[in-house]
PDB file of C-alpha atoms in Angstrom:
ATOM      1  CA  MET A   1      39.538 -59.816-118.514  1.00  0.00           C
ATOM      2  CA  LYS A   2      41.283 -62.557-117.134  1.00  0.00           C
ATOM      3  CA  ILE A   3      42.420 -60.669-114.026  1.00  0.00           C
ATOM      4  CA  CYS A   4      38.622 -59.721-113.491  1.00  0.00           C
ATOM      5  CA  ILE A   5      37.210 -63.344-113.870  1.00  0.00           C
ATOM      6  CA  ASP A   6      40.213 -64.449-111.486  1.00  0.00           C
ATOM      7  CA  SER A   7      38.834 -61.750-108.793  1.00  0.00           C
ATOM      8  CA  ILE A   8      35.421 -63.056-109.273  1.00  0.00           C
ATOM      9  CA  VAL A   9      36.123 -66.635-109.112  1.00  0.00           C
ATOM     10  CA  LYS A  10      38.132 -66.015-105.837  1.00  0.00           C
ATOM     11  CA  CYS A  11      35.433 -63.811-104.353  1.00  0.00           C
ATOM     12  CA  VAL A  12      32.730 -66.437-105.096  1.00  0.00           C
ATOM     13  CA  PHE A  13      34.796 -68.986-103.200  1.00  0.00           C
ATOM     14  CA  LEU A  14      35.605 -66.966-100.156  1.00  0.00           C
ATOM     15  CA  CYS A  15      31.922 -65.668 -99.773  1.00  0.00           C
ATOM     16  CA  LEU A  16      30.732 -69.109-100.401  1.00  0.00           C
ATOM     17  CA  GLY A  17      32.904 -70.753 -97.955  1.00  0.00           C
ATOM     18  CA  SER A  18      32.132 -67.944 -95.393  1.00  0.00           C
ATOM     19  CA  LEU A  19      28.293 -68.514 -95.754  1.00  0.00           C
ATOM     20  CA  ILE A  20      29.034 -72.224 -95.409  1.00  0.00           C
ATOM     21  CA  VAL A  21      31.040 -71.669 -92.192  1.00  0.00           C
ATOM     22  CA  LEU A  22      28.473 -69.303 -90.715  1.00  0.00           C
ATOM     23  CA  TYR A  23      25.489 -71.673 -91.719  1.00  0.00           C
ATOM     24  CA  SER A  24      27.139 -74.777 -89.989  1.00  0.00           C
ATOM     25  CA  PHE A  25      27.523 -73.014 -86.706  1.00  0.00           C
ATOM     26  CA  SER A  26      23.803 -71.371 -86.886  1.00  0.00           C
ATOM     27  CA  MET A  27      22.601 -75.260 -87.237  1.00  0.00           C
ATOM     28  CA  LEU A  28      24.264 -76.156 -83.824  1.00  0.00           C
ATOM     29  CA  VAL A  29      21.514 -73.739 -82.248  1.00  0.00           C
ATOM     30  CA  ILE A  30      18.865 -75.455 -84.036  1.00  0.00           C
ATOM     31  CA  MET A  31      19.621 -79.185 -84.200  1.00  0.00           C
ATOM     32  CA  ASN A  32      21.873 -81.815 -82.461  1.00  0.00           C
ATOM     33  CA  TYR A  33      25.510 -81.907 -83.565  1.00  0.00           C
ATOM     34  CA  ASN A  34      25.923 -84.531 -86.178  1.00  0.00           C
ATOM     35  CA  ILE A  35      28.377 -85.544 -89.077  1.00  0.00           C
ATOM     36  CA  GLY A  36      26.771 -83.288 -91.329  1.00  0.00           C
ATOM     37  CA  ILE A  37      27.462 -79.984 -89.530  1.00  0.00           C
ATOM     38  CA  SER A  38      31.333 -81.300 -89.247  1.00  0.00           C
ATOM     39  CA  ALA A  39      31.183 -82.075 -93.095  1.00  0.00           C
ATOM     40  CA  PHE A  40      29.760 -78.579 -93.948  1.00  0.00           C
ATOM     41  CA  PHE A  41      32.053 -76.771 -91.468  1.00  0.00           C
ATOM     42  CA  ILE A  42      34.967 -78.549 -93.325  1.00  0.00           C
ATOM     43  CA  LEU A  43      33.606 -77.890 -96.859  1.00  0.00           C
ATOM     44  CA  GLY A  44      33.344 -74.088 -96.037  1.00  0.00           C
ATOM     45  CA  PHE A  45      36.824 -73.991 -94.708  1.00  0.00           C
ATOM     46  CA  VAL A  46      37.928 -75.862 -97.885  1.00  0.00           C
ATOM     47  CA  PHE A  47      36.323 -73.353 -99.851  1.00  0.00           C
ATOM     48  CA  CYS A  48      37.829 -70.188 -97.982  1.00  0.00           C
ATOM     49  CA  LEU A  49      41.273 -71.956 -98.448  1.00  0.00           C
ATOM     50  CA  VAL A  50      40.721 -72.497-102.257  1.00  0.00           C
ATOM     51  CA  GLY A  51      39.823 -68.651-102.594  1.00  0.00           C
ATOM     52  CA  PHE A  52      42.593 -67.376-100.437  1.00  0.00           C
ATOM     53  CA  PHE A  53      45.039 -69.230-102.425  1.00  0.00           C
ATOM     54  CA  TYR A  54      43.509 -68.902-105.765  1.00  0.00           C
ATOM     55  CA  ASN A  55      45.737 -66.731-107.688  1.00  0.00           C
ATOM     56  CA  LYS A  56      48.774 -68.539-106.234  1.00  0.00           C
ATOM     57  CA  ALA A  57      47.431 -72.124-107.175  1.00  0.00           C
ATOM     58  CA  LYS A  58      45.035 -71.616-110.135  1.00  0.00           C
ATOM     59  CA  ASN A  59      47.686 -72.785-112.509  1.00  0.00           C
ATOM     60  CA  LEU A  60      48.709 -75.985-110.800  1.00  0.00           C
ATOM     61  CA  THR A  61      47.158 -79.292-112.571  1.00  0.00           C
ATOM     62  CA  VAL A  62      46.442 -80.705-109.050  1.00  0.00           C
ATOM     63  CA  PHE A  63      44.623 -77.687-108.188  1.00  0.00           C
ATOM     64  CA  LYS A  64      42.614 -77.847-111.302  1.00  0.00           C
ATOM     65  CA  PHE A  65      41.759 -81.525-110.877  1.00  0.00           C
ATOM     66  CA  PHE A  66      40.722 -80.775-107.164  1.00  0.00           C
ATOM     67  CA  LEU A  67      38.199 -78.020-108.569  1.00  0.00           C
ATOM     68  CA  VAL A  68      36.864 -80.512-110.990  1.00  0.00           C
ATOM     69  CA  ILE A  69      36.396 -82.994-108.324  1.00  0.00           C
ATOM     70  CA  ILE A  70      34.473 -80.347-106.221  1.00  0.00           C
ATOM     71  CA  VAL A  71      32.278 -79.803-108.955  1.00  0.00           C
ATOM     72  CA  LEU A  72      31.274 -83.189-109.749  1.00  0.00           C
ATOM     73  CA  LEU A  73      30.800 -84.048-106.254  1.00  0.00           C
ATOM     74  CA  TRP A  74      28.570 -80.997-105.765  1.00  0.00           C
ATOM     75  CA  ILE A  75      26.563 -82.034-108.987  1.00  0.00           C
ATOM     76  CA  SER A  76      26.267 -85.572-107.807  1.00  0.00           C
ATOM     77  CA  PHE A  77      25.204 -84.759-104.458  1.00  0.00           C
ATOM     78  CA  THR A  78      22.529 -82.296-105.691  1.00  0.00           C
ATOM     79  CA  CYS A  79      20.997 -84.913-108.142  1.00  0.00           C
ATOM     80  CA  ILE A  80      20.888 -87.649-105.382  1.00  0.00           C
ATOM     81  CA  CYS A  81      19.244 -85.169-103.153  1.00  0.00           C
ATOM     82  CA  ILE A  82      16.613 -84.175-105.855  1.00  0.00           C
ATOM     83  CA  TYR A  83      15.939 -87.915-106.650  1.00  0.00           C
ATOM     84  CA  THR A  84      15.839 -88.917-103.049  1.00  0.00           C
ATOM     85  CA  THR A  85      13.576 -86.009-101.901  1.00  0.00           C
ATOM     86  CA  SER A  86      11.248 -86.580-105.187  1.00  0.00           C
ATOM     87  CA  TYR A  87      10.911 -90.430-104.140  1.00  0.00           C
ATOM     88  CA  GLY A  88      10.046 -89.432-100.614  1.00  0.00           C
ATOM     89  CA  ASN A  89       7.448 -86.995-101.503  1.00  0.00           C
ATOM     90  CA  ASP A  90       5.596 -89.769-103.436  1.00  0.00           C
ATOM     91  CA  ASP A  91       3.528 -91.448-100.466  1.00  0.00           C
ATOM     92  CA  ASN A  92       2.228 -94.964-101.159  1.00  0.00           C
ATOM     93  CA  SER A  93       0.194 -95.659 -98.262  1.00  0.00           C
ATOM     94  CA  SER A  94      -3.176 -97.312 -98.473  1.00  0.00           C
ATOM     95  CA  TYR A  95      -4.422 -96.082 -95.093  1.00  0.00           C
ATOM     96  CA  GLN A  96      -5.053 -99.865 -94.609  1.00  0.00           C
ATOM     97  CA  GLU A  97      -1.818-100.942 -92.792  1.00  0.00           C
ATOM     98  CA  ASP A  98      -1.564-102.905 -89.761  1.00  0.00           C
ATOM     99  CA  ALA A  99       0.770-100.792 -87.655  1.00  0.00           C
ATOM    100  CA  ILE A 100       2.550 -97.629 -87.962  1.00  0.00           C
ATOM    101  CA  ILE A 101       6.384 -97.131 -87.560  1.00  0.00           C
ATOM    102  CA  VAL A 102       7.844 -93.640 -86.598  1.00  0.00           C
ATOM    103  CA  LEU A 103      11.478 -93.284 -87.066  1.00  0.00           C
ATOM    104  CA  GLY A 104      13.347 -91.095 -84.264  1.00  0.00           C
ATOM    105  CA  CYS A 105      15.623 -88.418 -85.354  1.00  0.00           C
ATOM    106  CA  GLY A 106      16.998 -86.683 -82.462  1.00  0.00           C
ATOM    107  CA  ILE A 107      15.679 -84.779 -79.371  1.00  0.00           C
ATOM    108  CA  ARG A 108      16.908 -81.809 -77.442  1.00  0.00           C
ATOM    109  CA  GLY A 109      17.243 -82.664 -73.783  1.00  0.00           C
ATOM    110  CA  ASN A 110      13.702 -84.417 -73.310  1.00  0.00           C
ATOM    111  CA  ARG A 111      11.911 -82.460 -75.979  1.00  0.00           C
ATOM    112  CA  VAL A 112      11.112 -83.498 -79.722  1.00  0.00           C
ATOM    113  CA  THR A 113      12.963 -81.220 -82.350  1.00  0.00           C
ATOM    114  CA  PRO A 114      10.906 -79.692 -84.946  1.00  0.00           C
ATOM    115  CA  GLN A 115      11.790 -82.484 -87.519  1.00  0.00           C
ATOM    116  CA  LEU A 116      10.887 -85.398 -85.124  1.00  0.00           C
ATOM    117  CA  ALA A 117       7.312 -83.422 -84.313  1.00  0.00           C
ATOM    118  CA  SER A 118       6.683 -83.405 -88.053  1.00  0.00           C
ATOM    119  CA  ARG A 119       6.881 -86.957 -88.257  1.00  0.00           C
ATOM    120  CA  LEU A 120       4.904 -87.663 -85.074  1.00  0.00           C
ATOM    121  CA  ASP A 121       2.290 -84.947 -86.432  1.00  0.00           C
ATOM    122  CA  MET A 122       1.880 -87.067 -89.822  1.00  0.00           C
ATOM    123  CA  ALA A 123       1.747 -90.015 -87.606  1.00  0.00           C
ATOM    124  CA  ILE A 124      -1.323 -88.670 -85.526  1.00  0.00           C
ATOM    125  CA  ASP A 125      -3.027 -87.513 -88.933  1.00  0.00           C
ATOM    126  CA  TYR A 126      -2.753 -91.395 -90.156  1.00  0.00           C
ATOM    127  CA  TYR A 127      -3.897 -92.753 -86.919  1.00  0.00           C
ATOM    128  CA  MET A 128      -6.848 -90.551 -87.115  1.00  0.00           C
ATOM    129  CA  SER A 129      -7.939 -92.427 -90.182  1.00  0.00           C
ATOM    130  CA  ASN A 130      -6.631 -95.836 -89.235  1.00  0.00           C
ATOM    131  CA  GLU A 131      -6.410 -96.560 -85.413  1.00  0.00           C
ATOM    132  CA  LYS A 132      -3.685 -98.861 -85.445  1.00  0.00           C
ATOM    133  CA  ILE A 133      -0.744 -99.496 -83.338  1.00  0.00           C
ATOM    134  CA  ILE A 134       2.150 -96.886 -83.330  1.00  0.00           C
ATOM    135  CA  VAL A 135       5.908 -98.000 -82.799  1.00  0.00           C
ATOM    136  CA  VAL A 136       7.867 -95.058 -81.786  1.00  0.00           C
ATOM    137  CA  SER A 137      11.562 -96.151 -82.465  1.00  0.00           C
ATOM    138  CA  GLY A 138      14.738 -94.223 -81.090  1.00  0.00           C
ATOM    139  CA  GLY A 139      17.358 -94.648 -78.712  1.00  0.00           C
ATOM    140  CA  MET A 140      19.342 -92.193 -76.548  1.00  0.00           C
ATOM    141  CA  GLY A 141      22.275 -90.376 -77.925  1.00  0.00           C
ATOM    142  CA  PRO A 142      24.308 -87.091 -77.321  1.00  0.00           C
ATOM    143  CA  GLN A 143      22.402 -84.112 -76.050  1.00  0.00           C
ATOM    144  CA  GLU A 144      19.499 -86.384 -75.139  1.00  0.00           C
ATOM    145  CA  ASN A 145      18.414 -86.792 -71.374  1.00  0.00           C
ATOM    146  CA  ILE A 146      16.123 -89.606 -72.383  1.00  0.00           C
ATOM    147  CA  THR A 147      15.338 -92.198 -75.099  1.00  0.00           C
ATOM    148  CA  GLU A 148      13.777 -90.696 -78.242  1.00  0.00           C
ATOM    149  CA  ALA A 149      11.138 -93.176 -78.000  1.00  0.00           C
ATOM    150  CA  LEU A 150      10.198 -92.150 -74.600  1.00  0.00           C
ATOM    151  CA  ALA A 151      10.062 -88.548 -75.674  1.00  0.00           C
ATOM    152  CA  MET A 152       7.779 -89.401 -78.822  1.00  0.00           C
ATOM    153  CA  GLU A 153       5.716 -91.393 -76.577  1.00  0.00           C
ATOM    154  CA  GLN A 154       4.928 -88.425 -74.413  1.00  0.00           C
ATOM    155  CA  TYR A 155       4.520 -86.165 -77.534  1.00  0.00           C
ATOM    156  CA  LEU A 156       1.730 -88.707 -78.818  1.00  0.00           C
ATOM    157  CA  ILE A 157      -0.027 -88.912 -75.482  1.00  0.00           C
ATOM    158  CA  ASP A 158      -0.235 -85.270 -74.790  1.00  0.00           C
ATOM    159  CA  ARG A 159      -2.109 -85.084 -78.284  1.00  0.00           C
ATOM    160  CA  GLY A 160      -4.541 -87.671 -77.331  1.00  0.00           C
ATOM    161  CA  ILE A 161      -3.302 -90.909 -78.635  1.00  0.00           C
ATOM    162  CA  PRO A 162      -4.016 -93.909 -76.188  1.00  0.00           C
ATOM    163  CA  LYS A 163      -0.935 -95.171 -74.294  1.00  0.00           C
ATOM    164  CA  ASP A 164      -1.902 -98.776 -75.157  1.00  0.00           C
ATOM    165  CA  LYS A 165      -1.814 -98.040 -78.556  1.00  0.00           C
ATOM    166  CA  ILE A 166       2.052 -97.245 -78.234  1.00  0.00           C
ATOM    167  CA  LEU A 167       4.904 -99.567 -78.538  1.00  0.00           C
ATOM    168  CA  LYS A 168       8.337 -97.868 -77.619  1.00  0.00           C
ATOM    169  CA  GLU A 169      11.482 -99.214 -79.318  1.00  0.00           C
ATOM    170  CA  GLU A 170      14.445 -97.577 -77.287  1.00  0.00           C
ATOM    171  CA  MET A 171      17.452 -99.319 -78.391  1.00  0.00           C
ATOM    172  CA  SER A 172      18.212 -98.235 -81.995  1.00  0.00           C
ATOM    173  CA  THR A 173      21.060 -95.981 -83.024  1.00  0.00           C
ATOM    174  CA  SER A 174      20.790 -96.100 -86.727  1.00  0.00           C
ATOM    175  CA  THR A 175      18.155 -96.298 -89.416  1.00  0.00           C
ATOM    176  CA  TYR A 176      18.978-100.193 -89.894  1.00  0.00           C
ATOM    177  CA  THR A 177      18.275-100.816 -85.995  1.00  0.00           C
ATOM    178  CA  ASN A 178      15.404 -98.515 -86.291  1.00  0.00           C
ATOM    179  CA  LEU A 179      13.676-100.994 -88.651  1.00  0.00           C
ATOM    180  CA  ILE A 180      15.027-104.213 -87.484  1.00  0.00           C
ATOM    181  CA  ASN A 181      14.312-103.654 -83.782  1.00  0.00           C
ATOM    182  CA  SER A 182      10.856-102.533 -84.553  1.00  0.00           C
ATOM    183  CA  LYS A 183      10.177-105.392 -86.679  1.00  0.00           C
ATOM    184  CA  LYS A 184      11.248-107.827 -84.065  1.00  0.00           C
ATOM    185  CA  ILE A 185       8.659-106.078 -81.698  1.00  0.00           C
ATOM    186  CA  LEU A 186       5.816-106.276 -84.126  1.00  0.00           C
ATOM    187  CA  ASP A 187       6.797-109.785 -84.859  1.00  0.00           C
ATOM    188  CA  CYS A 188       5.936-110.660 -81.281  1.00  0.00           C
ATOM    189  CA  TYR A 189       2.869-108.610 -81.446  1.00  0.00           C
ATOM    190  CA  PHE A 190       1.232-109.946 -84.371  1.00  0.00           C
ATOM    191  CA  ASP A 191       0.524-113.730 -84.722  1.00  0.00           C
ATOM    192  CA  SER A 192       0.563-113.610 -88.473  1.00  0.00           C
ATOM    193  CA  TYR A 193       1.398-111.586 -91.714  1.00  0.00           C
ATOM    194  CA  TYR A 194       1.176-107.966 -91.171  1.00  0.00           C
ATOM    195  CA  ASN A 195       2.143-104.821 -92.992  1.00  0.00           C
ATOM    196  CA  VAL A 196       3.235-101.222 -91.764  1.00  0.00           C
ATOM    197  CA  VAL A 197       3.453 -97.715 -92.807  1.00  0.00           C
ATOM    198  CA  ILE A 198       6.731 -95.981 -92.184  1.00  0.00           C
ATOM    199  CA  VAL A 199       6.725 -92.149 -91.173  1.00  0.00           C
ATOM    200  CA  THR A 200       9.930 -90.428 -91.680  1.00  0.00           C
ATOM    201  CA  SER A 201      11.071 -87.212 -93.406  1.00  0.00           C
ATOM    202  CA  ASN A 202      11.012 -87.189 -97.070  1.00  0.00           C
ATOM    203  CA  TYR A 203      14.515 -87.138 -97.890  1.00  0.00           C
ATOM    204  CA  HIS A 204      15.096 -90.147 -95.580  1.00  0.00           C
ATOM    205  CA  ILE A 205      12.475 -92.461 -97.233  1.00  0.00           C
ATOM    206  CA  TYR A 206      14.278 -93.727-100.117  1.00  0.00           C
ATOM    207  CA  ARG A 207      17.237 -95.334 -97.929  1.00  0.00           C
ATOM    208  CA  THR A 208      14.362 -96.265 -95.328  1.00  0.00           C
ATOM    209  CA  GLN A 209      12.120 -98.074 -97.886  1.00  0.00           C
ATOM    210  CA  ASN A 210      15.148-100.041 -99.262  1.00  0.00           C
ATOM    211  CA  ILE A 211      16.411-101.229 -95.699  1.00  0.00           C
ATOM    212  CA  ALA A 212      12.822-102.433 -95.015  1.00  0.00           C
ATOM    213  CA  ASN A 213      12.782-104.629 -98.176  1.00  0.00           C
ATOM    214  CA  ASP A 214      16.100-105.936 -97.429  1.00  0.00           C
ATOM    215  CA  ILE A 215      14.942-107.241 -93.932  1.00  0.00           C
ATOM    216  CA  GLY A 216      11.682-108.480 -95.215  1.00  0.00           C
ATOM    217  CA  LEU A 217       9.582-105.911 -93.619  1.00  0.00           C
ATOM    218  CA  SER A 218       6.410-105.326 -95.556  1.00  0.00           C
ATOM    219  CA  SER A 219       5.728-101.510 -95.621  1.00  0.00           C
ATOM    220  CA  THR A 220       4.560 -98.494 -97.522  1.00  0.00           C
ATOM    221  CA  HIS A 221       5.661 -95.118 -96.494  1.00  0.00           C
ATOM    222  CA  ILE A 222       4.329 -91.562 -95.728  1.00  0.00           C
ATOM    223  CA  HIS A 223       6.760 -88.501 -95.502  1.00  0.00           C
ATOM    224  CA  ALA A 224       7.113 -85.493 -93.111  1.00  0.00           C
ATOM    225  CA  ASN A 225       8.607 -82.192 -94.324  1.00  0.00           C
ATOM    226  CA  ILE A 226      11.359 -80.534 -92.791  1.00  0.00           C
ATOM    227  CA  LYS A 227      12.400 -76.729 -92.644  1.00  0.00           C
ATOM    228  CA  TRP A 228      13.677 -75.462 -95.827  1.00  0.00           C
ATOM    229  CA  TYR A 229      16.935 -74.293 -93.993  1.00  0.00           C
ATOM    230  CA  GLU A 230      17.848 -77.804 -92.781  1.00  0.00           C
ATOM    231  CA  TYR A 231      17.942 -79.327 -96.043  1.00  0.00           C
ATOM    232  CA  PRO A 232      21.477 -78.845 -97.066  1.00  0.00           C
ATOM    233  CA  ILE A 233      22.725 -80.467 -93.814  1.00  0.00           C
ATOM    234  CA  ARG A 234      19.996 -83.212 -93.575  1.00  0.00           C
ATOM    235  CA  CYS A 235      20.532 -84.075 -97.454  1.00  0.00           C
ATOM    236  CA  PHE A 236      24.325 -83.922 -97.049  1.00  0.00           C
ATOM    237  CA  ARG A 237      24.284 -86.444 -94.221  1.00  0.00           C
ATOM    238  CA  GLU A 238      21.770 -88.545 -95.961  1.00  0.00           C
ATOM    239  CA  ASN A 239      23.620 -88.677 -99.326  1.00  0.00           C
ATOM    240  CA  VAL A 240      26.590 -89.957 -97.624  1.00  0.00           C
ATOM    241  CA  ALA A 241      24.476 -92.661 -95.808  1.00  0.00           C
ATOM    242  CA  ILE A 242      22.877 -93.474 -99.243  1.00  0.00           C
ATOM    243  CA  ILE A 243      26.126 -93.906-100.855  1.00  0.00           C
ATOM    244  CA  LYS A 244      27.504 -96.245 -98.100  1.00  0.00           C
ATOM    245  CA  TYR A 245      24.512 -98.116 -98.319  1.00  0.00           C
ATOM    246  CA  TRP A 246      24.806 -98.739-102.169  1.00  0.00           C
ATOM    247  CA  LEU A 247      28.680 -99.581-101.622  1.00  0.00           C
ATOM    248  CA  ASP A 248      27.660-102.285 -98.807  1.00  0.00           C
ATOM    249  CA  ASN A 249      25.161-103.813-101.064  1.00  0.00           C
ATOM    250  CA  CYS A 250      27.857-104.092-103.995  1.00  0.00           C
ATOM    251  CA  PHE A 251      30.478-105.717-101.974  1.00  0.00           C
ATOM    252  CA  GLN A 252      28.099-108.279 -99.928  1.00  0.00           C
TER     253      GLN A 252
END
């Protein structure tokens, strides 16, 4: 019986590890390279190693400790992902805000990605109910020929949004700079108090809303969904960012 259980455990690690590695490579075709893809590849490789050496290492205390850590991290990341996604799905916009901020998330060449298109489509839907100024926020990164903001502007114009209703923020490289730079633009645009609705993906809203609160940006949010097969990498990467955000706040 013990031999059978050991064989099952070894097979599970090998199969799961192989699937994660293949998933990581397949995501390179769909999305821009990011740290989440690397992390998933490493995770899959580690699972393969665990499966390959399981029979030799299963009785080692350090190996058992390592397995416990993996399980606890997996459970913790899953719980964070469930919470943040649920939080993000709960839109709180009044559709009476003074401006719209759409956060960038990568383009391919000069074309918006499906995830970014989903955010822009949600902004367009909002605009149809409340025709306010739209700030498109995003600089230029690897695998990008133009700034995200420029690609976002073109996407909106192609779908009927007047150019004079769009403000571009083209210097940001992170969620924090997305928001702080957009706030600077809107501080100059408005003479008095204003509030905004932030449009981003559901898993991203929790951290975005907290950062907005930190910098004094009065905001609500509406979410855009992503493809189901992008969730593992997107959420993994976001979970790391959330943990870093929590730690930064703890040590401030």
